[in-house]
Coordinates of C-alpha atoms (C1' of nucleotides) in Angstrom, one line a residue:
Chain A
X1 CA 0.0 0.0 0.0
X2 CA 1.1 3.5 -0.7
X3 CA 0.5 6.7 1.2
X4 CA 0.8 9.7 -1.0
X5 CA 0.0 13.3 -0.9
X6 CA -1.3 15.3 2.0
X7 CA -4.9 15.1 0.8
X8 CA -5.7 11.7 2.2
X9 CA -9.0 11.7 3.9
X10 CA -11.3 9.5 5.9
X11 CA -12.1 6.9 3.3
X12 CA -8.5 6.2 2.4
X13 CA -7.4 6.1 6.0
X14 CA -10.2 3.8 6.8
X15 CA -9.3 1.4 4.0
X16 CA -5.6 1.5 4.8
X17 CA -6.2 0.8 8.5
X18 CA -8.7 -2.0 7.9
X19 CA -6.1 -3.7 5.8
X20 CA -3.5 -3.3 8.6
X21 CA -5.9 -4.7 11.2
X22 CA -6.7 -7.7 9.0
X23 CA -3.1 -8.4 8.3
X24 CA -1.9 -7.4 11.8
X25 CA 0.5 -5.1 10.0
X26 CA 1.6 -2.9 12.8
X27 CA 4.5 -1.2 10.9
X28 CA 2.2 -0.2 8.1
X29 CA -0.3 1.0 10.6
X30 CA 2.3 3.1 12.3
X31 CA 3.1 4.8 9.0
X32 CA -0.5 5.6 8.4
X33 CA -0.7 7.0 11.9
X34 CA 2.4 9.0 11.4
X35 CA 1.0 10.4 8.2
X36 CA -2.1 11.6 10.1
X37 CA 0.0 13.4 12.6
X38 CA 2.3 14.9 9.9
X39 CA -0.6 16.3 7.9
X40 CA -2.3 17.6 11.0
X41 CA -5.3 15.3 10.2
X42 CA -7.4 15.0 13.3
X43 CA -9.0 11.5 13.0
X44 CA -12.6 11.1 14.0
X45 CA -13.6 8.7 16.8
X46 CA -14.1 6.0 14.3
X47 CA -10.5 6.1 12.9
X48 CA -8.9 6.5 16.3
X49 CA -10.7 3.5 17.5
X50 CA -9.4 1.5 14.5
X51 CA -5.9 2.6 15.5
X52 CA -6.6 1.4 19.1
X53 CA -7.8 -2.0 17.8
X54 CA -4.8 -2.3 15.6
X55 CA -2.3 -1.5 18.3
X56 CA -4.0 -3.7 20.9
X57 CA -4.0 -6.7 18.5
X58 CA -0.4 -6.2 17.8
X59 CA 0.6 -6.1 21.4
X60 CA 1.4 -2.3 21.3
X61 CA -0.8 -1.4 24.3
X62 CA 1.2 1.7 25.0
X63 CA 0.6 3.1 21.6
X64 CA -3.1 2.2 21.8
X65 CA -3.4 4.0 25.1
X66 CA -1.6 7.0 23.7
X67 CA -4.2 7.2 20.9
X68 CA -7.0 6.7 23.4
X69 CA -5.7 9.5 25.7
X70 CA -5.3 11.9 22.8
X71 CA -8.9 11.5 21.6
X72 CA -11.0 14.6 22.0
X73 CA -14.1 12.6 22.3
X74 CA -14.7 8.9 22.9
X75 CA -17.7 6.6 22.5
X76 CA -18.6 3.2 23.9
X77 CA -16.7 1.4 21.2
X78 CA -13.4 3.2 21.8
X79 CA -13.7 2.7 25.6
X80 CA -14.6 -1.0 25.0
X81 CA -11.7 -1.5 22.6
X82 CA -9.2 -0.1 25.0
X83 CA -10.6 -2.1 28.0
X84 CA -10.6 -5.2 25.8
X85 CA -6.9 -4.6 24.9
X86 CA -6.0 -4.5 28.6
X87 CA -8.0 -7.5 29.6
X88 CA -6.7 -9.7 26.7
X89 CA -3.2 -8.9 27.7
X90 CA -3.9 -9.8 31.3
X91 CA -3.8 -6.3 32.7
X92 CA -6.8 -6.8 34.8
X93 CA -6.5 -3.8 37.1
X94 CA -6.0 -1.4 34.2
X95 CA -9.0 -2.8 32.5
X96 CA -11.1 -2.4 35.6
X97 CA -9.8 1.1 36.3
X98 CA -10.7 2.2 32.8
X99 CA -14.1 0.7 33.1
X100 CA -14.7 2.8 36.3
X101 CA -13.5 5.9 34.5
X102 CA -15.8 5.0 31.6
X103 CA -18.8 5.0 34.0
X104 CA -17.7 8.3 35.5
X105 CA -17.5 9.9 32.0
X106 CA -21.1 9.0 31.6
X107 CA -20.5 6.6 28.7
X108 CA -23.1 3.9 28.8
X109 CA -21.5 0.4 28.6
X110 CA -23.1 -2.0 26.1
X111 CA -23.1 -5.8 25.9
X112 CA -19.6 -5.8 24.4
X113 CA -18.2 -3.8 27.3
X114 CA -19.8 -6.1 29.9
X115 CA -18.7 -9.2 28.2
X116 CA -15.1 -8.0 28.1
X117 CA -14.8 -6.3 31.4
X118 CA -16.0 -9.3 33.3
X119 CA -13.0 -11.4 32.1
X120 CA -10.8 -9.1 34.3
X121 CA -12.9 -9.7 37.4
X122 CA -10.7 -12.3 38.9
X123 CA -9.1 -12.4 42.3
X124 CA -10.8 -11.2 45.5
X125 CA -11.0 -7.5 44.6
X126 CA -11.9 -8.2 41.1
X127 CA -14.8 -10.4 42.3
X128 CA -16.2 -7.6 44.5
X129 CA -16.2 -5.3 41.5
X130 CA -17.6 -8.2 39.4
X131 CA -20.6 -8.5 41.7
X132 CA -21.3 -4.8 41.3
X133 CA -21.0 -5.0 37.6
X134 CA -23.4 -7.9 37.7
X135 CA -26.0 -5.6 39.3
X136 CA -25.4 -3.0 36.5
X137 CA -26.0 -5.8 34.1
X138 CA -29.3 -6.8 35.7
X139 CA -30.4 -3.2 35.7
X140 CA -29.7 -2.8 32.0
X141 CA -31.2 -6.2 31.3
X142 CA -28.1 -7.8 29.7
X143 CA -28.0 -10.8 32.1
X144 CA -29.5 -13.2 29.6
X145 CA -27.4 -12.0 26.7
X146 CA -25.4 -15.0 25.6
X147 CA -21.9 -13.3 25.6
X148 CA -22.5 -11.4 28.8
X149 CA -24.0 -14.4 30.4
X150 CA -21.1 -16.7 29.6
X151 CA -18.6 -14.2 30.8
X152 CA -20.7 -13.7 34.0
X153 CA -21.0 -17.4 34.8
X154 CA -17.3 -17.8 34.1
X155 CA -16.5 -15.1 36.6
X156 CA -18.6 -16.8 39.3
X157 CA -17.1 -20.2 38.5
X158 CA -13.6 -18.8 38.7
X159 CA -14.4 -17.3 42.1
X160 CA -15.5 -20.7 43.3
X161 CA -19.2 -19.8 43.3
X162 CA -20.3 -22.6 41.1
X163 CA -23.9 -22.5 42.2
X164 CA -24.2 -18.9 41.2
X165 CA -22.6 -19.8 37.9
X166 CA -25.0 -22.7 37.4
X167 CA -27.9 -20.4 38.1
X168 CA -26.9 -17.9 35.5
X169 CA -26.3 -20.7 33.0
X170 CA -29.8 -22.2 33.7
X171 CA -31.3 -18.8 33.0
X172 CA -29.7 -18.3 29.6
X173 CA -32.5 -18.3 27.0
X174 CA -30.2 -19.8 24.4
X175 CA -26.9 -21.8 24.7
X176 CA -24.0 -22.3 22.5
X177 CA -20.6 -24.1 22.6
X178 CA -19.0 -21.3 24.5
X179 CA -21.5 -21.0 27.3
X180 CA -21.7 -24.8 27.6
X181 CA -17.9 -25.1 27.7
X182 CA -17.7 -22.3 30.2
X183 CA -19.9 -24.1 32.7
X184 CA -18.1 -27.5 32.1
X185 CA -14.7 -25.9 32.6
X186 CA -16.1 -24.1 35.7
X187 CA -16.7 -27.4 37.3
X188 CA -13.5 -29.0 36.1
X189 CA -11.3 -26.1 37.3
X190 CA -12.8 -26.5 40.8
X191 CA -12.0 -30.2 40.8
X192 CA -15.7 -31.1 40.5
X193 CA -14.8 -33.6 37.8
X194 CA -17.7 -35.9 37.9
X195 CA -20.1 -33.0 37.6
X196 CA -18.1 -31.7 34.7
X197 CA -18.3 -35.1 33.0
X198 CA -22.0 -35.5 33.7
X199 CA -22.7 -32.0 32.1
X200 CA -20.7 -32.9 29.1
X201 CA -22.7 -36.1 28.6
X202 CA -25.9 -34.2 29.1
X203 CA -25.0 -31.6 26.5
X204 CA -24.0 -34.3 24.1
X205 CA -27.4 -36.0 24.5
X206 CA -29.0 -32.6 23.8
X207 CA -27.0 -32.3 20.6
X208 CA -24.6 -29.6 21.6
X209 CA -21.6 -29.3 19.4
X210 CA -18.1 -29.3 20.9
X211 CA -14.8 -27.8 19.8
X212 CA -11.3 -28.0 21.0
X213 CA -11.9 -25.8 24.0
X214 CA -14.7 -28.1 25.1
X215 CA -12.4 -31.2 24.8
X216 CA -9.6 -29.4 26.6
X217 CA -11.9 -28.7 29.5
X218 CA -13.3 -32.2 29.4
X219 CA -9.8 -33.7 29.5
X220 CA -9.1 -31.6 32.6
X221 CA -11.9 -33.4 34.3
X222 CA -10.8 -36.8 33.0
X223 CA -7.3 -36.1 34.3
X224 CA -8.7 -35.5 37.7
X225 CA -10.7 -38.7 37.6
X226 CA -7.8 -40.6 36.1
X227 CA -10.4 -42.0 33.7
X228 CA -8.0 -43.5 31.2
X229 CA -10.6 -45.3 29.1
X230 CA -12.7 -42.2 28.8
X231 CA -9.6 -40.2 28.0
X232 CA -8.6 -42.6 25.2
X233 CA -12.1 -42.3 23.8
X234 CA -11.8 -38.5 23.7
X235 CA -8.4 -38.8 22.1
X236 CA -9.7 -41.0 19.3
X237 CA -12.8 -39.0 18.9
X238 CA -10.7 -35.9 18.5
X239 CA -8.7 -37.7 15.9
X240 CA -11.8 -38.9 14.0
X241 CA -13.3 -35.5 14.0
X242 CA -10.1 -34.2 12.4
X243 CA -10.3 -31.3 14.7
X244 CA -7.4 -29.1 14.1
X245 CA -4.8 -30.3 16.6
X246 CA -4.2 -27.2 18.5
X247 CA -1.3 -27.1 20.9
X248 CA -3.8 -26.6 23.8
X249 CA -5.5 -29.8 23.1
X250 CA -2.3 -31.7 22.9
X251 CA -1.2 -30.2 26.1
X252 CA -4.4 -31.4 27.7
X253 CA -3.8 -34.9 26.3
X254 CA -0.2 -35.0 27.7
X255 CA -1.6 -34.1 31.0
X256 CA -4.5 -36.6 30.8
X257 CA -2.2 -39.5 29.9
X258 CA 0.4 -38.8 32.5
X259 CA -2.2 -38.3 35.2
X260 CA -3.9 -41.5 34.1
X261 CA -0.6 -43.3 34.6
X262 CA 0.4 -43.7 31.0
X263 CA 3.6 -41.8 30.6
X264 CA 4.5 -43.5 27.3
X265 CA 1.4 -42.2 25.5
X266 CA 2.0 -38.7 27.0
X267 CA 5.6 -38.7 25.7
X268 CA 4.4 -39.9 22.3
X269 CA 2.1 -37.0 21.9
X270 CA 4.8 -34.7 23.2
X271 CA 7.3 -36.0 20.7
X272 CA 5.0 -35.7 17.7
X273 CA 4.0 -32.1 18.4
X274 CA 5.0 -29.8 15.6
X275 CA 5.0 -26.8 18.0
X276 CA 5.4 -26.8 21.7
X277 CA 4.7 -24.1 24.2
X278 CA 6.1 -23.8 27.7
X279 CA 3.0 -25.5 28.9
X280 CA 3.7 -28.6 26.8
X281 CA 7.2 -28.9 28.4
X282 CA 5.8 -28.2 31.9
X283 CA 3.0 -30.8 31.5
X284 CA 5.5 -33.5 30.4
X285 CA 7.9 -32.5 33.2
X286 CA 5.1 -32.6 35.8
X287 CA 4.2 -36.0 34.5
X288 CA 7.6 -37.4 35.1
X289 CA 7.8 -35.7 38.4
X290 CA 4.5 -37.2 39.7
X291 CA 5.7 -40.6 38.7
X292 CA 8.9 -40.1 40.7
X293 CA 11.0 -40.2 37.5
X294 CA 13.6 -37.7 38.6
X295 CA 16.2 -38.7 36.0
X296 CA 13.7 -38.3 33.2
X297 CA 12.8 -34.8 34.5
X298 CA 16.4 -33.8 34.5
X299 CA 16.9 -35.2 31.0
X300 CA 13.9 -33.5 29.6
X301 CA 14.9 -30.2 31.1
X302 CA 18.3 -30.6 29.5
X303 CA 16.6 -31.2 26.2
X304 CA 14.6 -28.0 26.7
X305 CA 17.7 -26.0 27.3
X306 CA 19.4 -27.6 24.3
X307 CA 16.5 -26.9 21.9
X308 CA 16.3 -23.4 23.3
X309 CA 13.1 -22.6 21.6
X310 CA 11.0 -22.2 24.7
X311 CA 12.0 -20.3 27.8
X312 CA 11.4 -22.1 31.1
X313 CA 9.1 -20.3 33.5
X314 CA 8.4 -20.6 37.2
X315 CA 6.2 -23.6 36.7
X316 CA 9.0 -25.3 34.8
X317 CA 11.3 -24.9 37.8
X318 CA 8.6 -26.0 40.1
X319 CA 8.2 -29.2 38.1
X320 CA 12.0 -29.8 37.9
X321 CA 12.5 -29.2 41.7
X322 CA 9.6 -31.4 42.7
X323 CA 10.8 -34.0 40.2
X324 CA 14.2 -34.1 41.8
X325 CA 12.5 -34.3 45.2
X326 CA 10.1 -37.1 44.3
X327 CA 12.9 -38.9 42.4
X328 CA 15.3 -38.7 45.3
X329 CA 17.8 -36.5 43.4
X330 CA 18.7 -34.2 46.3
X331 CA 22.0 -32.8 44.9
X332 CA 20.6 -32.3 41.4
X333 CA 17.6 -30.5 42.9
X334 CA 19.8 -28.1 44.9
X335 CA 21.8 -27.5 41.8
X336 CA 18.7 -26.6 39.9
X337 CA 17.6 -24.3 42.7
X338 CA 20.9 -22.5 42.4
X339 CA 20.5 -22.3 38.7
X340 CA 17.1 -20.6 39.1
X341 CA 18.3 -18.3 41.8
X342 CA 21.3 -17.1 39.7
X343 CA 18.7 -15.2 37.8
X344 CA 19.6 -16.1 34.2
X345 CA 16.0 -16.9 33.3
X346 CA 14.6 -13.9 35.1
X347 CA 12.5 -16.1 37.4
X348 CA 11.9 -15.1 41.0
X349 CA 11.8 -17.9 43.5
X350 CA 8.2 -18.1 44.9
X351 CA 7.2 -19.8 48.1
X352 CA 6.4 -23.0 46.2
X353 CA 10.0 -23.2 45.0
X354 CA 11.2 -22.9 48.5
X355 CA 8.6 -25.5 49.5
X356 CA 10.1 -28.0 47.0
X357 CA 13.6 -27.5 48.3
X358 CA 12.6 -27.8 51.9
X359 CA 10.8 -31.0 51.0
X360 CA 13.9 -32.2 49.2
X361 CA 16.2 -31.4 52.1
X362 CA 13.9 -33.0 54.6
X363 CA 13.6 -36.1 52.6
X364 CA 17.4 -36.4 52.5
X365 CA 17.4 -36.2 56.3
X366 CA 18.9 -32.7 56.2
X367 CA 16.3 -31.5 58.6
X368 CA 18.4 -28.7 60.2
X369 CA 19.2 -27.3 56.7
X370 CA 15.6 -27.4 55.8
X371 CA 14.7 -25.6 59.0
X372 CA 17.4 -23.0 58.3
X373 CA 16.0 -22.4 54.9
X374 CA 12.5 -21.7 56.2
X375 CA 13.9 -19.1 58.5
X376 CA 16.0 -17.6 55.7
X377 CA 13.4 -17.4 53.0
X378 CA 11.7 -14.1 52.2
X379 CA 8.2 -15.6 52.8
X380 CA 6.0 -16.3 55.8
X381 CA 6.0 -20.2 56.0
X382 CA 2.6 -21.7 55.1
X383 CA 1.0 -24.7 56.7
X384 CA 2.1 -26.8 53.7
X385 CA 5.8 -25.9 54.4
X386 CA 5.7 -26.7 58.1
X387 CA 3.8 -29.8 57.3
X388 CA 6.4 -31.0 54.9
X389 CA 9.1 -30.4 57.5
X390 CA 7.1 -32.1 60.2
X391 CA 6.8 -35.2 58.0
X392 CA 10.6 -35.2 57.6
X393 CA 11.1 -34.8 61.3
X394 CA 8.9 -37.9 61.9
X395 CA 10.7 -40.0 59.3
X396 CA 14.1 -39.0 60.6
X397 CA 13.1 -39.0 64.2
X398 CA 14.1 -35.4 64.9
X399 CA 11.9 -34.7 68.0
X400 CA 13.4 -31.3 68.8
X401 CA 12.7 -29.5 65.6
X402 CA 9.6 -31.7 65.1
X403 CA 8.0 -30.5 68.4
X404 CA 8.6 -26.9 67.5
X405 CA 7.3 -27.3 64.0
X406 CA 4.3 -29.3 65.1
X407 CA 3.3 -26.6 67.6
X408 CA 3.5 -23.9 65.0
X409 CA 1.5 -26.0 62.6
X410 CA -1.3 -26.6 65.1
X411 CA -1.5 -22.9 65.6
X412 CA -1.8 -22.1 61.9
X413 CA -3.9 -25.1 60.9
X414 CA -5.7 -26.5 64.0
X415 CA -8.5 -28.0 61.9
X416 CA -6.2 -30.4 59.9
X417 CA -6.3 -33.8 61.6
X418 CA -3.3 -35.1 59.7
X419 CA -1.0 -32.7 61.6
X420 CA -2.0 -34.1 64.9
X421 CA -1.5 -37.6 63.7
X422 CA 2.1 -36.9 62.5
X423 CA 3.0 -35.1 65.7
X424 CA 1.6 -37.8 67.9
X425 CA 3.5 -40.4 65.8
X426 CA 6.6 -38.4 66.4
X427 CA 6.0 -38.4 70.2
X428 CA 5.2 -42.1 70.1
X429 CA 8.5 -42.9 68.4
X430 CA 10.2 -41.0 71.2
X431 CA 8.2 -42.9 73.8
X432 CA 6.5 -39.7 75.1
X433 CA 3.1 -41.3 75.7
X434 CA 1.8 -38.4 77.8
X435 CA 2.3 -36.0 74.9
X436 CA 0.8 -38.6 72.5
X437 CA -2.4 -38.5 74.6
X438 CA -2.5 -34.7 74.8
X439 CA -2.1 -34.3 71.1
X440 CA -4.9 -36.9 70.4
X441 CA -7.2 -35.1 72.8
X442 CA -6.4 -31.8 71.2
X443 CA -7.2 -33.3 67.9
X444 CA -10.6 -34.6 69.0
X445 CA -11.4 -31.1 70.2
X446 CA -10.3 -29.1 67.2
X447 CA -9.8 -31.1 64.1
X448 CA -12.5 -31.4 61.5
X449 CA -12.6 -33.9 58.7
X450 CA -12.9 -31.7 55.7
X451 CA -12.8 -34.1 52.9
X452 CA -13.8 -37.7 53.4
X453 CA -11.3 -40.2 52.0
X454 CA -12.3 -41.7 48.7
X455 CA -10.7 -44.1 46.3
X456 CA -11.7 -45.3 42.9
X457 CA -10.7 -47.8 40.2
X458 CA -11.6 -47.8 36.6
X459 CA -12.8 -51.1 35.1
X460 CA -14.3 -51.3 31.6
X461 CA -14.9 -47.6 31.3
X462 CA -16.7 -47.4 34.6
X463 CA -15.4 -45.7 37.7
X464 CA -16.0 -47.6 40.9
X465 CA -15.8 -45.3 43.9
X466 CA -15.3 -46.4 47.5
X467 CA -15.5 -44.3 50.7
X468 CA -14.1 -45.3 54.0
X469 CA -16.1 -48.3 55.4
X470 CA -18.3 -47.9 52.3
X471 CA -21.8 -49.4 52.4
X472 CA -22.9 -48.1 49.0
X473 CA -21.2 -50.1 46.4
X474 CA -23.5 -52.8 44.9
X475 CA -20.9 -55.5 45.5
X476 CA -20.0 -54.3 49.0
X477 CA -20.6 -57.7 50.7
X478 CA -18.1 -59.4 48.4
X479 CA -15.6 -56.5 48.7
X480 CA -15.7 -56.6 52.5
X481 CA -15.3 -60.4 52.5
X482 CA -12.3 -60.1 50.1
X483 CA -10.7 -57.4 52.3
X484 CA -11.1 -59.6 55.3
X485 CA -9.6 -62.5 53.4
X486 CA -6.6 -60.3 52.4
X487 CA -6.1 -59.3 56.0
X488 CA -5.8 -62.8 57.1
X489 CA -3.6 -63.9 54.2
X490 CA -1.2 -60.9 54.5
X491 CA -0.9 -61.3 58.2
X492 CA 0.5 -64.8 57.5
X493 CA 3.1 -63.2 55.3
X494 CA 4.1 -60.7 57.9
X495 CA 1.7 -57.8 57.5
X496 CA 1.2 -55.9 60.7
X497 CA -1.6 -53.3 60.7
X498 CA -0.2 -49.9 61.6
X499 CA -2.7 -48.6 64.1
X500 CA -1.0 -45.2 64.4
X501 CA -2.9 -44.5 61.2
X502 CA -6.2 -44.5 63.0
X503 CA -7.4 -41.2 64.2
X504 CA -9.9 -42.4 66.8
X505 CA -9.3 -43.5 70.3
X506 CA -10.9 -46.9 70.3
X507 CA -9.8 -50.4 71.1
X508 CA -7.5 -52.5 69.0
X509 CA -10.1 -54.6 67.3
X510 CA -12.0 -51.4 66.3
X511 CA -8.8 -49.9 65.0
X512 CA -8.2 -52.9 62.9
X513 CA -11.7 -52.7 61.5
X514 CA -11.4 -49.0 60.7
X515 CA -8.0 -49.6 59.0
X516 CA -9.4 -52.3 56.9
X517 CA -12.2 -50.0 55.9
X518 CA -9.9 -47.4 54.3
X519 CA -11.2 -46.7 50.8
X520 CA -8.0 -47.7 49.0
X521 CA -8.1 -51.1 50.5
X522 CA -11.7 -51.6 49.4
X523 CA -10.8 -50.4 45.9
X524 CA -7.8 -52.9 45.8
X525 CA -10.0 -55.7 47.1
X526 CA -12.6 -54.9 44.5
X527 CA -9.9 -54.8 41.8
X528 CA -8.7 -58.2 42.8
X529 CA -12.1 -59.8 42.6
X530 CA -13.0 -58.1 39.3
X531 CA -9.9 -58.6 37.2
X532 CA -8.1 -61.7 36.1
X533 CA -4.8 -62.8 37.4
X534 CA -1.8 -60.7 36.6
X535 CA -3.7 -57.6 35.5
X536 CA -2.2 -54.5 37.0
X537 CA -4.4 -52.5 39.4
X538 CA -4.6 -48.8 39.2
X539 CA -6.2 -47.0 42.1
X540 CA -6.8 -43.3 42.6
X541 CA -7.1 -41.7 46.0
X542 CA -8.3 -38.2 46.7
X543 CA -6.1 -37.6 49.7
X544 CA -2.6 -38.7 50.6
X545 CA -2.3 -42.4 51.1
X546 CA -1.6 -43.5 54.7
X547 CA 1.3 -45.7 55.8
X548 CA -0.8 -48.7 56.5
X549 CA -2.6 -48.7 53.1
X550 CA 0.8 -48.1 51.4
X551 CA 2.1 -51.2 53.2
X552 CA -1.1 -53.2 52.4
X553 CA -0.7 -52.4 48.7
X554 CA 2.9 -53.7 48.8
X555 CA 1.5 -57.0 50.1
X556 CA -1.1 -57.1 47.3
X557 CA 1.8 -56.7 44.8
X558 CA 3.9 -59.3 46.5
X559 CA 1.4 -62.0 47.4
X560 CA -0.7 -61.7 44.2
X561 CA 2.2 -60.8 41.8
X562 CA 0.3 -57.8 40.6
X563 CA 1.7 -54.4 39.7
X564 CA -0.2 -51.9 41.7
X565 CA -0.2 -48.2 41.0
X566 CA -1.8 -45.8 43.3
X567 CA -2.2 -42.1 42.5
X568 CA -2.7 -40.1 45.6
X569 CA -3.1 -36.3 46.0
X570 CA 0.5 -35.7 45.3
X571 CA 2.0 -38.4 43.2
X572 CA 2.0 -41.9 41.8
X573 CA 3.1 -44.9 43.8
X574 CA 4.2 -47.7 41.5
X575 CA 4.4 -50.8 43.5
X576 CA 5.8 -54.1 42.3
X577 CA 7.2 -57.1 44.2
X578 CA 6.6 -55.3 47.5
X579 CA 8.7 -52.3 46.6
X580 CA 7.3 -48.8 45.9
X581 CA 8.8 -46.2 43.5
X582 CA 8.4 -43.5 46.1
X583 CA 11.0 -45.1 48.3
X584 CA 8.6 -45.0 51.2
X585 CA 8.8 -41.2 51.5
X586 CA 5.9 -39.1 50.3
Chain B
dA1 C1' -15.3 -0.5 14.7
dT2 C1' -15.8 -3.0 20.4
dA3 C1' -17.5 -9.1 23.1
dG4 C1' -17.8 -14.7 26.0
dG5 C1' -15.2 -20.5 27.1
dG6 C1' -9.2 -23.5 27.0
dT7 C1' -3.8 -26.4 28.5
dT8 C1' 1.1 -26.9 33.1
dA9 C1' 2.0 -25.4 38.8
dG10 C1' -0.2 -24.4 43.9

DNA sequence: ATAGGGTTAG
């Protein structure tokens, strides 16, 4: 395109700018803009807005804002375009600030403005403003507008208010892929995986169409459920549909396969990707990390460095550090922490990174060093950090630090029953029975069971879920009988129930019964009666696995010659021949 | 002219 003569007017500028916007040709656009200035042409609102759109789409927010600030008058479109520019680039507070200014300038927002500004209403302060914006939306009768409604329900879902999100969704007079995907992903992001899956099925029955975003959200739910069969189905469906294989979808598949226990499939997808983002690398690294494959983590990170196409981010280092920790590579982990702290990648160590290193030191028995690092780090330690150190103190029998840490932990997190158990175990191993009793009493007084223990196992595309001492499963009688049989059999082979895992103060017989009722044991028993000999068992647990169940699973692997994998809240335990990949530290 | 849902970590 050519810019000639000083006599260029609206029509020509409009045409030129439209072309620039379509082609994202920011250099050309800048020339057009410069020409306006040079010839003292004062663009009308319409053309300035085109410039704003061009600049925001080309990541030149500063230039866009400059044009916006210089405008003599603005209308709802120019305000909205500028707000949209900020929210799409993740500058939420600027977007919200501008929206407030817009209201003050007496410009009436329209459905475009509401739909875009709500995407910036995340976080606590954003949510408060979001609520207020919601009331404006109701007043102006935009609540059931499909774009505004989707944005609104998404805001509520991201704030954890899933019921409000559901309410808005139910009130939408029409639905489309985006609004349906928004509600599915709302559930999935909150870990309400079954609900997300159920909704997806409902929408499918109702004939809703899906796209790659829908499948990515669905895969998040399936990862959470470790529903490998379902995940495979989605994978082949996606292939059959010949959906364009977006990176995002492949990232979700990597995550799904590794969280379902199938690292090889995950790596196959990773290897075949024509383009990888940092999330692809992170998902793969996290996969290896959760499976305790420290060496693979280190190798893959090295490959990432060598390829040098994608810069590691803070999540990358989190994955690498936790991978070293889970894989028992203490020195390598410390080395990686130094590498990060040297600042070459421009990544600031967050509290989670310190958490990994503290975990790693504690695991290696370097409890004093871990404690020193907590005192040295520029963050206030969280319950998770103290909890990790307390666990290390118990395993390595460091009563001095353990006592201090345990007391701090009970102050910050008095409701968490697990803390009391670990502390009382620590006292027990030191023979301090009086303290054991005190801690137990304190626990009865203050602790609350937040999330009931739950385990499940996938057989023939069906998830079988068990709760502690479950009476709901259709084959419960058989399952209990089998569990009892296992108890007797394993005792003969040397299994001793670890009663320190029982939270309640009851007699031995009761304790044994409670222990045997743990959901993962029921799932294992069910797995044994429902599969033929030699078939590996894959159990998922929503919380951390207890020492006794971990031991029990070892006996399953040894006595029955089965490979057992258990995914708990933090990681995978691959158990074969009585030995677990976690090295009995988790 | 301006608009909504998505992937890793915690």
